[in-house]
PDB file of C-alpha atoms and ligand atoms in Angstrom:
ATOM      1  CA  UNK Q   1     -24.783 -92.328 -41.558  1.00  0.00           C
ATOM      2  CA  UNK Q   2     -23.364 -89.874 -44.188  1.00  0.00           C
ATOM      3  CA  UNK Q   3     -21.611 -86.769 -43.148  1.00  0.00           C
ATOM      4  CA  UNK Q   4     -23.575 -83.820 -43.650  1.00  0.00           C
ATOM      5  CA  UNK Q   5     -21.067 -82.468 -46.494  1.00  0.00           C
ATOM      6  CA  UNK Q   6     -22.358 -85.089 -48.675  1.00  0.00           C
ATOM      7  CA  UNK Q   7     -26.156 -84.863 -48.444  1.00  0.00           C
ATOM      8  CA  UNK Q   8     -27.815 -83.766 -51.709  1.00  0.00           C
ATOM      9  CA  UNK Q   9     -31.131 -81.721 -52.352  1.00  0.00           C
ATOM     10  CA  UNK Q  10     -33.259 -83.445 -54.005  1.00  0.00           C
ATOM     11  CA  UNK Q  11     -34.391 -81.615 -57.531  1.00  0.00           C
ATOM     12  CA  UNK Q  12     -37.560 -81.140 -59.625  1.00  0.00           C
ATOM     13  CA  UNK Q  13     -37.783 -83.545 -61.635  1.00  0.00           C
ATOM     14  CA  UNK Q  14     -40.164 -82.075 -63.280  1.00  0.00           C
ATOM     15  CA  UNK Q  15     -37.558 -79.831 -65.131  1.00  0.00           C
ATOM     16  CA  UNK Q  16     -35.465 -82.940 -66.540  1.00  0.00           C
ATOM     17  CA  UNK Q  17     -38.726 -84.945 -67.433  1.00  0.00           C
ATOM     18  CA  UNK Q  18     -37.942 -84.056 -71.690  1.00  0.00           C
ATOM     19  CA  UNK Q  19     -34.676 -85.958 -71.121  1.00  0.00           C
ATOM     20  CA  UNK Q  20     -35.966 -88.908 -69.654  1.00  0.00           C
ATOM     21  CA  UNK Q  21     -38.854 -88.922 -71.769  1.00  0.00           C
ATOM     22  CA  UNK Q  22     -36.704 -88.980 -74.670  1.00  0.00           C
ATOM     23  CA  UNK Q  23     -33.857 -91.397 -73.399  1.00  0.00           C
ATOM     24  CA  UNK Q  24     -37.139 -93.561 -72.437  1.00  0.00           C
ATOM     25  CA  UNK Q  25     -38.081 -93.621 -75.998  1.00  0.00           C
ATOM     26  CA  UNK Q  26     -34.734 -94.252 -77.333  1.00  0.00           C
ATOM     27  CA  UNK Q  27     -34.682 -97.214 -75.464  1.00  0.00           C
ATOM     28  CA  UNK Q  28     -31.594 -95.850 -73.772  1.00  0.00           C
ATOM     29  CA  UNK Q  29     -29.494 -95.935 -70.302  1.00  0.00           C
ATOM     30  CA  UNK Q  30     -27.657 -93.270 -68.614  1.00  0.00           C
ATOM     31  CA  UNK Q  31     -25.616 -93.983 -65.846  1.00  0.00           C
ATOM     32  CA  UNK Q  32     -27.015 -90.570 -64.218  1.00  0.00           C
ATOM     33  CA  UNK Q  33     -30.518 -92.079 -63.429  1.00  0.00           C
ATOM     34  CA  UNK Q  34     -28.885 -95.363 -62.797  1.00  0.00           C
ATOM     35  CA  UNK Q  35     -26.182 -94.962 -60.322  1.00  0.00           C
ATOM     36  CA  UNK Q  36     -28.535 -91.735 -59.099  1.00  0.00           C
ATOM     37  CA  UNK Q  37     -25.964 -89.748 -59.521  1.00  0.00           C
ATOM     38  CA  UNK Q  38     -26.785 -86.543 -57.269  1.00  0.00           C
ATOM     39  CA  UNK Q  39     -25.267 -84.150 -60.103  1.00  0.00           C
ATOM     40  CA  UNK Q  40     -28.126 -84.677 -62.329  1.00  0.00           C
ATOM     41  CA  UNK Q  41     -29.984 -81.980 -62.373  1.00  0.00           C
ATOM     42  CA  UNK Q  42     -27.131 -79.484 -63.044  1.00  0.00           C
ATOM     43  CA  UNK Q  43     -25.280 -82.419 -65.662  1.00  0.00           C
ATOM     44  CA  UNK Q  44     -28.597 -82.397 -67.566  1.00  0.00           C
ATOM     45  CA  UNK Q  45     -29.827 -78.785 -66.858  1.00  0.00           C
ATOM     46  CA  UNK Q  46     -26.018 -78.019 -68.691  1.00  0.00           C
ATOM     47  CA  UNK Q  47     -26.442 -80.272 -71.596  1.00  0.00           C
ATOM     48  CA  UNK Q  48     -24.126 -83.049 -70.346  1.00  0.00           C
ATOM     49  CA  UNK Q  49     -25.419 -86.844 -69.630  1.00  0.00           C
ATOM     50  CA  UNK Q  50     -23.125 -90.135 -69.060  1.00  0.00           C
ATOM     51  CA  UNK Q  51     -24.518 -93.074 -71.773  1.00  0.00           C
ATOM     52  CA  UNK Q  52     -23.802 -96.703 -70.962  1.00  0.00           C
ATOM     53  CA  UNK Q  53     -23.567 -98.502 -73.931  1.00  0.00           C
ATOM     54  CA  UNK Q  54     -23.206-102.371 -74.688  1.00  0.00           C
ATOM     55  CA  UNK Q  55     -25.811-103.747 -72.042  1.00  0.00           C
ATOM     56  CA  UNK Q  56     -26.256-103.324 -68.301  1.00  0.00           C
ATOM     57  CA  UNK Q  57     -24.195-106.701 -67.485  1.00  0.00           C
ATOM     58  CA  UNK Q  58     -20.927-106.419 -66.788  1.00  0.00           C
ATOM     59  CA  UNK Q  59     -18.690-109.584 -67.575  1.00  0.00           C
ATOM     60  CA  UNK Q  60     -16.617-108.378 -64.049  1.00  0.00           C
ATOM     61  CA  UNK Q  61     -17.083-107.977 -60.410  1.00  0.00           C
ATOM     62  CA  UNK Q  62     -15.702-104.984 -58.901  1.00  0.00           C
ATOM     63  CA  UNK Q  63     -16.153-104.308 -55.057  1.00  0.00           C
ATOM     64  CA  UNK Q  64     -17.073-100.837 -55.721  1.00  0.00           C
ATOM     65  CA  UNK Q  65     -20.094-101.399 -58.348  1.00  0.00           C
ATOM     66  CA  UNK Q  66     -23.597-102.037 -57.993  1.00  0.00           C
ATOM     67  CA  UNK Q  67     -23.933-103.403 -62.173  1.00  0.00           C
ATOM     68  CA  UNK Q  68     -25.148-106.754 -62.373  1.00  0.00           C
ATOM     69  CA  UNK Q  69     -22.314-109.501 -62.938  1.00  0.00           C
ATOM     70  CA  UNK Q  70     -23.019-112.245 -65.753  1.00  0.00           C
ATOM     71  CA  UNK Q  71     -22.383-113.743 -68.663  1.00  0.00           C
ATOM     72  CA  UNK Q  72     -23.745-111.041 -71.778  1.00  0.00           C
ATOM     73  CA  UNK Q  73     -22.879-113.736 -74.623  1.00  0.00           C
ATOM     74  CA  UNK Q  74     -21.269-111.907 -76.963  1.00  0.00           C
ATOM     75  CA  UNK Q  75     -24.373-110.213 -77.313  1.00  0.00           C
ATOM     76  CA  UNK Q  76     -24.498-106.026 -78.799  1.00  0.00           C
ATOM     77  CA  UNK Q  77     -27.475-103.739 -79.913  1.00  0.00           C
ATOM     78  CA  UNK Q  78     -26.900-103.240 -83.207  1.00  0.00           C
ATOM     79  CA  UNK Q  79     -29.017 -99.710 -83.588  1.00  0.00           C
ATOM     80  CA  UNK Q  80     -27.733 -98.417 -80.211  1.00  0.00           C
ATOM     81  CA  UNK Q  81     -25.531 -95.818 -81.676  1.00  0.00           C
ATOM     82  CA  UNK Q  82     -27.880 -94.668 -84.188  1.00  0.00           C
ATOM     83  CA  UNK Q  83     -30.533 -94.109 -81.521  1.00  0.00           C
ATOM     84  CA  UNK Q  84     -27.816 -92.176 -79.310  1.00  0.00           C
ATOM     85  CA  UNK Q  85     -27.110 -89.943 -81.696  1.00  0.00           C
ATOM     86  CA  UNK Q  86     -30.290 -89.009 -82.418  1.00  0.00           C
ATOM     87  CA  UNK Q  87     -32.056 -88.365 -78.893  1.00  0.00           C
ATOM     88  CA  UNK Q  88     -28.455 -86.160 -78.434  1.00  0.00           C
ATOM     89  CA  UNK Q  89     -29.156 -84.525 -81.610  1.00  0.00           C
ATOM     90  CA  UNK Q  90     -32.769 -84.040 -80.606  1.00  0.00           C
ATOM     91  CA  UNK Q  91     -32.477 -82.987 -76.431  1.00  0.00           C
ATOM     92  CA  UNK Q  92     -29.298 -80.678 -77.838  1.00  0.00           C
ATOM     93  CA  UNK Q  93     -27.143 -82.187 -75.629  1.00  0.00           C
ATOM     94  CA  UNK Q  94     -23.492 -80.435 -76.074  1.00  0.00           C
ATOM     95  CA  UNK Q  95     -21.481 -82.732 -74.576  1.00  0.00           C
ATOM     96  CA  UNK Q  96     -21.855 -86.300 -73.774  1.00  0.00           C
ATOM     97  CA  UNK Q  97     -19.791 -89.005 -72.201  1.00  0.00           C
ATOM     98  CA  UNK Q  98     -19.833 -92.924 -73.364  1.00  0.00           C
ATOM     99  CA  UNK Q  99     -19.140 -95.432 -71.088  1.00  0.00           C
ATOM    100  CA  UNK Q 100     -19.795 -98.997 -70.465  1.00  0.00           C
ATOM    101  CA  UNK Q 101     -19.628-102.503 -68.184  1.00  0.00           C
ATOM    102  CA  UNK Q 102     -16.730-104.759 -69.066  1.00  0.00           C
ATOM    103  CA  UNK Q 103     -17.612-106.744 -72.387  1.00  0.00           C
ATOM    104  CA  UNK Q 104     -14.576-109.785 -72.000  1.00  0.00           C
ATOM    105  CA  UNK Q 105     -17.021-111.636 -74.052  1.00  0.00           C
ATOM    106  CA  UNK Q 106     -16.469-109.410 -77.328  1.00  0.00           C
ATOM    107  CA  UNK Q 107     -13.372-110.010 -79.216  1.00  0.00           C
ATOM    108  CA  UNK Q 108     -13.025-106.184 -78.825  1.00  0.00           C
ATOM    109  CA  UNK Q 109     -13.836-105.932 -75.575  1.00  0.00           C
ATOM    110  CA  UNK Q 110     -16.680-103.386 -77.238  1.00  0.00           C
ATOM    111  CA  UNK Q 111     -14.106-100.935 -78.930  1.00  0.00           C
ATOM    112  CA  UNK Q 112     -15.781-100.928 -82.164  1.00  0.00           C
ATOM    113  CA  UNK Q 113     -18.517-100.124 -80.723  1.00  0.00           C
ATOM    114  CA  UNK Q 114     -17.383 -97.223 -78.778  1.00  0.00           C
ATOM    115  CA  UNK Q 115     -15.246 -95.937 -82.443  1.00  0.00           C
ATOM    116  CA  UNK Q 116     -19.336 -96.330 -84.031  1.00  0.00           C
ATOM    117  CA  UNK Q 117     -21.129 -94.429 -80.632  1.00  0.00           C
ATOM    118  CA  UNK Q 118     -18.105 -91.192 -81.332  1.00  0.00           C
ATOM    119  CA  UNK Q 119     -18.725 -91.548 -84.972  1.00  0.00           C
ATOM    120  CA  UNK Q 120     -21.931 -90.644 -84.974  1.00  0.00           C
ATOM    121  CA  UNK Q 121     -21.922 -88.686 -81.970  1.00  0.00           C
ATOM    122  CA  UNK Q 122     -19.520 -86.329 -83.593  1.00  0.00           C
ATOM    123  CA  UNK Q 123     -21.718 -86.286 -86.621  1.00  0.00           C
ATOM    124  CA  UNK Q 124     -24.882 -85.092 -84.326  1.00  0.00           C
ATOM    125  CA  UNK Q 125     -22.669 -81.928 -83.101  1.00  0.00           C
ATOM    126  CA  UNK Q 126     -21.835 -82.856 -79.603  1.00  0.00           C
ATOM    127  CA  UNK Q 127     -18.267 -83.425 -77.973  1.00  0.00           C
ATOM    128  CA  UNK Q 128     -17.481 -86.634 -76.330  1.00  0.00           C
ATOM    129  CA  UNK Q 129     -15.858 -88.202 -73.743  1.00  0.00           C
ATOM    130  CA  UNK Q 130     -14.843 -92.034 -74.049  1.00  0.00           C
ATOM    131  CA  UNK Q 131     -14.942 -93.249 -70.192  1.00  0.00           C
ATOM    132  CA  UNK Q 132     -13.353 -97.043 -71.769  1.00  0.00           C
ATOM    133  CA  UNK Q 133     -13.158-100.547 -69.915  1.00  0.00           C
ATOM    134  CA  UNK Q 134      -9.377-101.696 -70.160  1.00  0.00           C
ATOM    135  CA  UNK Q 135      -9.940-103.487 -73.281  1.00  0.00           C
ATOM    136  CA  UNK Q 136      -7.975-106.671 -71.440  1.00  0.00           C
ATOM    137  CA  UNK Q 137      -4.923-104.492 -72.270  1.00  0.00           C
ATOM    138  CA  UNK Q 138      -5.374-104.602 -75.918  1.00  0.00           C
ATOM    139  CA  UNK Q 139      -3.227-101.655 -77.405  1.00  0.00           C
ATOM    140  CA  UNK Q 140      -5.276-101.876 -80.878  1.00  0.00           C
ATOM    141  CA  UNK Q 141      -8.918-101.501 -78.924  1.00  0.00           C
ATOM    142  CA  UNK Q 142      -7.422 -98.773 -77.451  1.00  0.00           C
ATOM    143  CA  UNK Q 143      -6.270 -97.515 -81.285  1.00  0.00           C
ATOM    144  CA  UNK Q 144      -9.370 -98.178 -83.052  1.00  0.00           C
ATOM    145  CA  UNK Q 145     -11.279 -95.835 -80.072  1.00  0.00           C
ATOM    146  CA  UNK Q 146      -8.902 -93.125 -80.082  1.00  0.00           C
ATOM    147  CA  UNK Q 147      -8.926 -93.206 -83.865  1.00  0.00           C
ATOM    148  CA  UNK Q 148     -12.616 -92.392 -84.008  1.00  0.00           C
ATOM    149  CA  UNK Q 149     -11.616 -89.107 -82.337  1.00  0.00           C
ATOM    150  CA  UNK Q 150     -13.369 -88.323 -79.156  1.00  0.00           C
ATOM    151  CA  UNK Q 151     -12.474 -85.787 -77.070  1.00  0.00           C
ATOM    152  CA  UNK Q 152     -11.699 -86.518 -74.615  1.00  0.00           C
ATOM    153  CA  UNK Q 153     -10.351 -90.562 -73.538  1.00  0.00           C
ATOM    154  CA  UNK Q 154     -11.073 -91.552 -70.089  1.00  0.00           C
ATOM    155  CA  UNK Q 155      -9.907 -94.598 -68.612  1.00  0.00           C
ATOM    156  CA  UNK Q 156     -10.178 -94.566 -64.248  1.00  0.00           C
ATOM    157  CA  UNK Q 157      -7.506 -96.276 -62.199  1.00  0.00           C
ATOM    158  CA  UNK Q 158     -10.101 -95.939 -59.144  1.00  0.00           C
ATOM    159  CA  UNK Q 159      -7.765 -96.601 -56.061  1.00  0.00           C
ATOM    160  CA  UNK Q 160      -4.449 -96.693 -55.142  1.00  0.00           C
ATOM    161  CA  UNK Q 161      -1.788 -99.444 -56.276  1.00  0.00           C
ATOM    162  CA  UNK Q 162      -1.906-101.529 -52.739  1.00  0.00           C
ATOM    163  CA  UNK Q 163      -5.739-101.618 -52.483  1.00  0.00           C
ATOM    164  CA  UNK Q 164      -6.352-102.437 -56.774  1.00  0.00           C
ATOM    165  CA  UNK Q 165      -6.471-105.830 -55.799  1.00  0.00           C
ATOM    166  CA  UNK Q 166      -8.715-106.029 -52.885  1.00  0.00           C
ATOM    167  CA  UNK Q 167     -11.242-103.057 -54.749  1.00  0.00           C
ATOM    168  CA  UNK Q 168     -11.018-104.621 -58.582  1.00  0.00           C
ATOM    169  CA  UNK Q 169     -12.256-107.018 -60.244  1.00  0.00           C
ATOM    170  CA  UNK Q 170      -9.118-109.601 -60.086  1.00  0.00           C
ATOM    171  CA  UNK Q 171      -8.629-109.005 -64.307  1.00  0.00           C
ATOM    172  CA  UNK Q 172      -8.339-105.179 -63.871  1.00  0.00           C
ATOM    173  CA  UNK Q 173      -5.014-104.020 -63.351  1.00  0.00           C
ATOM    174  CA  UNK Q 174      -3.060-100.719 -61.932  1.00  0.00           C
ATOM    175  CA  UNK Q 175      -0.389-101.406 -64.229  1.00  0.00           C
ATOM    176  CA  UNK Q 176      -2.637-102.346 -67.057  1.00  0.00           C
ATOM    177  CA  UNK Q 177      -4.802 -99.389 -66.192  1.00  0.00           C
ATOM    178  CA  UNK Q 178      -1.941 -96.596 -66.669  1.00  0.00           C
ATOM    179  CA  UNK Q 179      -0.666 -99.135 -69.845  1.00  0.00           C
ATOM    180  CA  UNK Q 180      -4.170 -97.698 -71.352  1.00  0.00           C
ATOM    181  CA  UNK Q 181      -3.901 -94.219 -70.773  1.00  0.00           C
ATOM    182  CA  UNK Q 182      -0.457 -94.184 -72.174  1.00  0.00           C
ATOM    183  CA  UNK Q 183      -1.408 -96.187 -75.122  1.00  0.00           C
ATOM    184  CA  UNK Q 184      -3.993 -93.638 -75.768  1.00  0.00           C
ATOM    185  CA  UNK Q 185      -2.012 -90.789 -75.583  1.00  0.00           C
ATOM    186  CA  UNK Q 186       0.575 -92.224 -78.186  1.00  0.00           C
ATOM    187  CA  UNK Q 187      -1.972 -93.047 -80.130  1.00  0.00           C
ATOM    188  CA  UNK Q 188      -2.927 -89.612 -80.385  1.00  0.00           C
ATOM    189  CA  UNK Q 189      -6.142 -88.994 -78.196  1.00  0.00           C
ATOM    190  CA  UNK Q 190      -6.195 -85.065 -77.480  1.00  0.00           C
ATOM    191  CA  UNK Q 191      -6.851 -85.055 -73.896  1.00  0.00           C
ATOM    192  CA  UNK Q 192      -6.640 -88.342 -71.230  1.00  0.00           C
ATOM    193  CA  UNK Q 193      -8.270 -88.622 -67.942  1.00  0.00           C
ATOM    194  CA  UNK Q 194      -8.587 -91.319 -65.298  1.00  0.00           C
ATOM    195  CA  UNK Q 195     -10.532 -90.643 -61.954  1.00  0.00           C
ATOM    196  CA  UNK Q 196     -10.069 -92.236 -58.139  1.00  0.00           C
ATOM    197  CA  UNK Q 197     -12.253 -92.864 -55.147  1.00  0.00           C
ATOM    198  CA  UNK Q 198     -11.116 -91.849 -51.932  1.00  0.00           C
ATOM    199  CA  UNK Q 199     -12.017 -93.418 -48.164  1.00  0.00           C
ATOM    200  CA  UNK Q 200     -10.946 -96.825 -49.240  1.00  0.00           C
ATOM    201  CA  UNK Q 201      -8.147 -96.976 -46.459  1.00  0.00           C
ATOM    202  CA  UNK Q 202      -5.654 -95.688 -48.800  1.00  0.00           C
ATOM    203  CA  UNK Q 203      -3.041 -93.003 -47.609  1.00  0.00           C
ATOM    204  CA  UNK Q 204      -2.448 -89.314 -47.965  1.00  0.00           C
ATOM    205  CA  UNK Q 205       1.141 -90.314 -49.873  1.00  0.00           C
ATOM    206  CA  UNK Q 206      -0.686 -93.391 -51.684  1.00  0.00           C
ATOM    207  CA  UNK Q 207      -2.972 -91.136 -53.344  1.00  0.00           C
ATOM    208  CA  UNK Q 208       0.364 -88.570 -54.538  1.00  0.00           C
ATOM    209  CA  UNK Q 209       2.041 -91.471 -55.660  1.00  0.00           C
ATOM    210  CA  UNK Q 210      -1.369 -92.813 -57.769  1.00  0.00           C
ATOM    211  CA  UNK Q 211      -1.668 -89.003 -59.229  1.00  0.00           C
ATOM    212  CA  UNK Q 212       2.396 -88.717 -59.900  1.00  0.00           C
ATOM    213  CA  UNK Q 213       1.844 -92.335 -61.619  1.00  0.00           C
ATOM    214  CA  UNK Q 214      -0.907 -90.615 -63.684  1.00  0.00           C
ATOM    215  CA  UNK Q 215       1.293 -88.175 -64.586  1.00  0.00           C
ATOM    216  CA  UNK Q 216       4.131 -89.955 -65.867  1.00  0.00           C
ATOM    217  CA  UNK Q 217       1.312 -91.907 -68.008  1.00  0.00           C
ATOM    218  CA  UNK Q 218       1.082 -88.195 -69.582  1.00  0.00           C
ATOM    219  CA  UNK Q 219      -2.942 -88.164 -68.177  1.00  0.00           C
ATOM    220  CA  UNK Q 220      -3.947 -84.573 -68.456  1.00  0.00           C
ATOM    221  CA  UNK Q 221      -7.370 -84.100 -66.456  1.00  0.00           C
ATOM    222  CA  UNK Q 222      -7.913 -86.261 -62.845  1.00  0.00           C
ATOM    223  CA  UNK Q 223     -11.023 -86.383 -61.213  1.00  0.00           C
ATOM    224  CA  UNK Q 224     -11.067 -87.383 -56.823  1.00  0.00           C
ATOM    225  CA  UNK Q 225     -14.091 -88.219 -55.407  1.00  0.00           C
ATOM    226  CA  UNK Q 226     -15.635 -89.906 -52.427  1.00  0.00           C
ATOM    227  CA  UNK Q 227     -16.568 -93.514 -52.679  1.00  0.00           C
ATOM    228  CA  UNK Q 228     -19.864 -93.928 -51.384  1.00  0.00           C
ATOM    229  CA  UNK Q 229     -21.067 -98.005 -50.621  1.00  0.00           C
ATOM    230  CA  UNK Q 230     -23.716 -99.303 -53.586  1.00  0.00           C
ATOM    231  CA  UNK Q 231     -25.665-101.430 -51.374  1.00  0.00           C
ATOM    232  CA  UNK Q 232     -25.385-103.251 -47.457  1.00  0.00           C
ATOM    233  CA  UNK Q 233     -24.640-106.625 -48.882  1.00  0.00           C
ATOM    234  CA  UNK Q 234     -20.983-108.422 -48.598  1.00  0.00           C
ATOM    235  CA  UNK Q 235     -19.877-108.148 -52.130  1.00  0.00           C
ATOM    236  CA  UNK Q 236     -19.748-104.312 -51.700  1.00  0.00           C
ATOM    237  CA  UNK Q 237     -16.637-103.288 -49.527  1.00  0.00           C
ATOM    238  CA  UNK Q 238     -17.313-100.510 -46.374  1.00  0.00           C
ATOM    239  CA  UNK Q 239     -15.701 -97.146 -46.808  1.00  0.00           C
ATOM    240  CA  UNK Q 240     -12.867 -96.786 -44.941  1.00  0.00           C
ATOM    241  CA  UNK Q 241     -13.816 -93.377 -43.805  1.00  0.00           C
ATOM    242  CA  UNK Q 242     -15.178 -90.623 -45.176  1.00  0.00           C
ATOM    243  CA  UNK Q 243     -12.752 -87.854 -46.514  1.00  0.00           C
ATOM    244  CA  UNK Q 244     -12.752 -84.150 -45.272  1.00  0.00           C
ATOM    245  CA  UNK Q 245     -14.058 -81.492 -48.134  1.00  0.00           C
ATOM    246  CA  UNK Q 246     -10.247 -79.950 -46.516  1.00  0.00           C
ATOM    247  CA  UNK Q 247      -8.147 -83.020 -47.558  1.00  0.00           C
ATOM    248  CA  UNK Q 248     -10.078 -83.074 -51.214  1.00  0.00           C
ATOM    249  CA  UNK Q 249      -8.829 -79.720 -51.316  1.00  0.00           C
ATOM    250  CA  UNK Q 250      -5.408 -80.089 -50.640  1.00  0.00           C
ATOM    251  CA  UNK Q 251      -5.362 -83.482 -53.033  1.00  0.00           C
ATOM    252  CA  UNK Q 252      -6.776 -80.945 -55.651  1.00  0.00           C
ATOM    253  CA  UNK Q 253      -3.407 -78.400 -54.736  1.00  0.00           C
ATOM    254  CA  UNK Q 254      -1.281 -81.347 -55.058  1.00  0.00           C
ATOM    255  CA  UNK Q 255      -2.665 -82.608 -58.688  1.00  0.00           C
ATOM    256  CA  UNK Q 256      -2.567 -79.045 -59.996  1.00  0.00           C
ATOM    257  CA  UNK Q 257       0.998 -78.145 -59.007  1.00  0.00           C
ATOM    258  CA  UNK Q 258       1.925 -81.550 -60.538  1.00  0.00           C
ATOM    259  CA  UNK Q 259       0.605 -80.731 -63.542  1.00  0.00           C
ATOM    260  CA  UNK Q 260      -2.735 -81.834 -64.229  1.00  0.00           C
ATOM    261  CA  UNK Q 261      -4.514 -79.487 -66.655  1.00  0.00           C
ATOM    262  CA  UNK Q 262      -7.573 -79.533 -65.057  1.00  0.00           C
ATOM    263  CA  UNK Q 263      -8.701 -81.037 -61.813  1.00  0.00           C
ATOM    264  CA  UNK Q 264     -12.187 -81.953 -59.953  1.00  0.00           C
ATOM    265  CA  UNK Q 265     -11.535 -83.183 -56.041  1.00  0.00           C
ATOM    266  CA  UNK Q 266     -14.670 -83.167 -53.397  1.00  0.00           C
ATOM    267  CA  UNK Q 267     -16.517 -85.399 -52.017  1.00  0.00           C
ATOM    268  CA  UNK Q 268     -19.376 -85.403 -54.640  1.00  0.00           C
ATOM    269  CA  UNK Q 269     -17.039 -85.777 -57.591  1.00  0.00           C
ATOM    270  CA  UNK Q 270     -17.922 -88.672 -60.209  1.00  0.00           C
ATOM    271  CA  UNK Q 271     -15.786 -89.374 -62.903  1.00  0.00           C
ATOM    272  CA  UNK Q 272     -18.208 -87.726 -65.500  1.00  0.00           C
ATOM    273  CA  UNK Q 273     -18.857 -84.026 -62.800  1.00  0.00           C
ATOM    274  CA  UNK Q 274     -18.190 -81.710 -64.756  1.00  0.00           C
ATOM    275  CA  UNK Q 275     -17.186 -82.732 -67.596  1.00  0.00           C
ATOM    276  CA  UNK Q 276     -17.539 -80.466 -69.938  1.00  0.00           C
ATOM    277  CA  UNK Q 277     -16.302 -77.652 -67.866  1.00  0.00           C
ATOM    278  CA  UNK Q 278     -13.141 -79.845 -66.866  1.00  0.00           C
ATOM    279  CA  UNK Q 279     -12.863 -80.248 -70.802  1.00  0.00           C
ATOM    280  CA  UNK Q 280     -12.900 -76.522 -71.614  1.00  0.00           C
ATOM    281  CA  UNK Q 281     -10.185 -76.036 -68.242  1.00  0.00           C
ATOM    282  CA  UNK Q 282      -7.820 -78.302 -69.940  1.00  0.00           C
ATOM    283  CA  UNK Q 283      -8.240 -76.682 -73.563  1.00  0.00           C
ATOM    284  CA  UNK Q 284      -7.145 -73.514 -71.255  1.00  0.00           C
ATOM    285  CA  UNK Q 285      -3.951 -75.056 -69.891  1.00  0.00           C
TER     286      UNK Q 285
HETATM  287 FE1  SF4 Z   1     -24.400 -87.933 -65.072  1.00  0.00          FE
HETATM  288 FE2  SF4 Z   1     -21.794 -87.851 -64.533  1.00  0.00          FE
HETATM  289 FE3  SF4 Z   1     -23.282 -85.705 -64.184  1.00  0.00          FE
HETATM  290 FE4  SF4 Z   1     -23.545 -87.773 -62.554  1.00  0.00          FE
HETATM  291  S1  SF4 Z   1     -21.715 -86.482 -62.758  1.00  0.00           S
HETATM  292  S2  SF4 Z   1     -25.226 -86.611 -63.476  1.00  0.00           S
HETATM  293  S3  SF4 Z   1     -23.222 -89.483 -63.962  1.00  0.00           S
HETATM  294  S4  SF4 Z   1     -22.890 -86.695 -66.152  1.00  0.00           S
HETATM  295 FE1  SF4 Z   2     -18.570-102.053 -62.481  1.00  0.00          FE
HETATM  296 FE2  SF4 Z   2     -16.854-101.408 -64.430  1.00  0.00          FE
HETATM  297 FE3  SF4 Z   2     -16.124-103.132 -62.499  1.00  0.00          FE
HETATM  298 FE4  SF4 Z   2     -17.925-103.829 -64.338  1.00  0.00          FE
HETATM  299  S1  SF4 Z   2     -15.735-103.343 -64.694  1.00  0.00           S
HETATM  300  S2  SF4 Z   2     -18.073-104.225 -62.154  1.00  0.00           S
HETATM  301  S3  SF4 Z   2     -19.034-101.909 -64.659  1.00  0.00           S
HETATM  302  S4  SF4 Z   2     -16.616-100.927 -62.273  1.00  0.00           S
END
């Protein structure tokens, strides 16, 4: 049973129907409808959406994630960038993140395609967020992206250091994780951002140490959030507990006076909630 602070009303769908319509006929995935994520209507009714691109098969197994695990084959939709660019171009979508599953199958690990899906992105008017996989630590994937110039470059370290292992997949990495944001901030990426989930059985002073480790990485927007169980089966871990809306607060306090340029800490926070305000906050700062 959820605590009441993080039931959702449920929306009219009705007044988001263009969107999906479109992204139907584009033949493409947003991890909005998919994960339904219960900011939707006020992401979309704002302009913003989160794109998955490069397949809905992940090559890992984290103990947070309800994408299916397999093998993709080194398989990649050639035209999927084209057709993002033009439903964003066509619903006038202002700002859009790009994410994706793990692709350890790609040479890449899916940069290029990521440095294509900004390209063009950039060319249909909108600003974007990069939300990237770790690229198996590769410091020119994480070159190649940042080089396409998004606007933002988003990389999540999702839990504390003690729990990484236990929550992620046994290839991801704290270490490696902050090893990418810090890579993509030398390599010039304007803004950086990484994002944690809360009520895993961390600690109040594991999560100050996680942001003050985010900090020293030179990240400049953090996003806290609850994390709420996929599904009832084994794979996916129980929450811990479930966080007060007071302790998100006080997290928030913390991240600010340490720095951050813009934070987003509640119990409903996703790495992609607000986005594009958290975008213009840090522009501010
Ligand atoms: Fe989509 Fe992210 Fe908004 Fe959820 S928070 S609706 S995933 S853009
Ligand atoms: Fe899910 Fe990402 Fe982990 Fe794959 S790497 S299982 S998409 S969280």
């Amino acid at each position: 049973m959820l605590p009441p602070w993080l039931a959702t009303t449920a929306g009219d769908y009705g007044s988001i129907s263009r969107i999906r319509q479109a992204l139907n006929r584009y033949g493409l995935y947003t991890v909005c409808e998919g994960a339904r994520c219960p900011n939707i209507f006020r992401c979309w009714g704002e302009g913003t959406a989160t794109f998955m691109i490069l397949g809905e098969v992940c090559t890992r197994s984290c103990r947070f994630c309800s994408v299916r695990t397999g093998d993709p084959r080194g398989l990649v939709d050639m035209g999927e960038a084209e057709r993002l660019a033009k439903a964003v171009k066509e619903l006038g979508l202002r700002y859009v993140v790009v994410t994706s599953v793990a692709r350890d199958d790609l040479p890449d690990g899916g940069a290029s395609a990521f440095a294509e899906a900004v390209r063009l992105l950039k060319g249909a008017g909108a600003l974007v967020e990069v939300l990237v996989p770790d690229f198996g630590g590769s410091a020119e994937a994480v070159a190649a992206v940042v080089r396409s110039g998004p606007d933002v470059f988003a990389h999540n370290i999702e839990t504390v250091r003690r729990l990484t292992p236990s929550v992620r997949d046994r290839r991801a990495g704290y270490d490696r994780s902050l090893a990418v944001l810090r890579a993509a901030k030398e390599f010039g990426a304007p803004l950086t951002k990484s994002g944690l989930m809360l009520g895993l059985g961390e600690t109040f002073e594991e999560v100050v140490e996680a942001l003050d480790d985010l900090r020293r990485a030179d990240v400049d927007i953090v996003t806290i959030g609850q994390y709420i169980r996929p599904t009832g089966s084994p794979r996916h871990i129980k929450p811990a507990r479930y966080v007060t809306p007071e302790e998100f607060e006080k997290l928030g306090d913390v991240a600010r006076a340490m720095g951050f340029k813009a934070v987003a800490s509640g119990p409903l926070v996703r790495s992609s909630y607000m986005a594009a305000e958290l975008y213009r906050e840090a522009l501010r700062n």
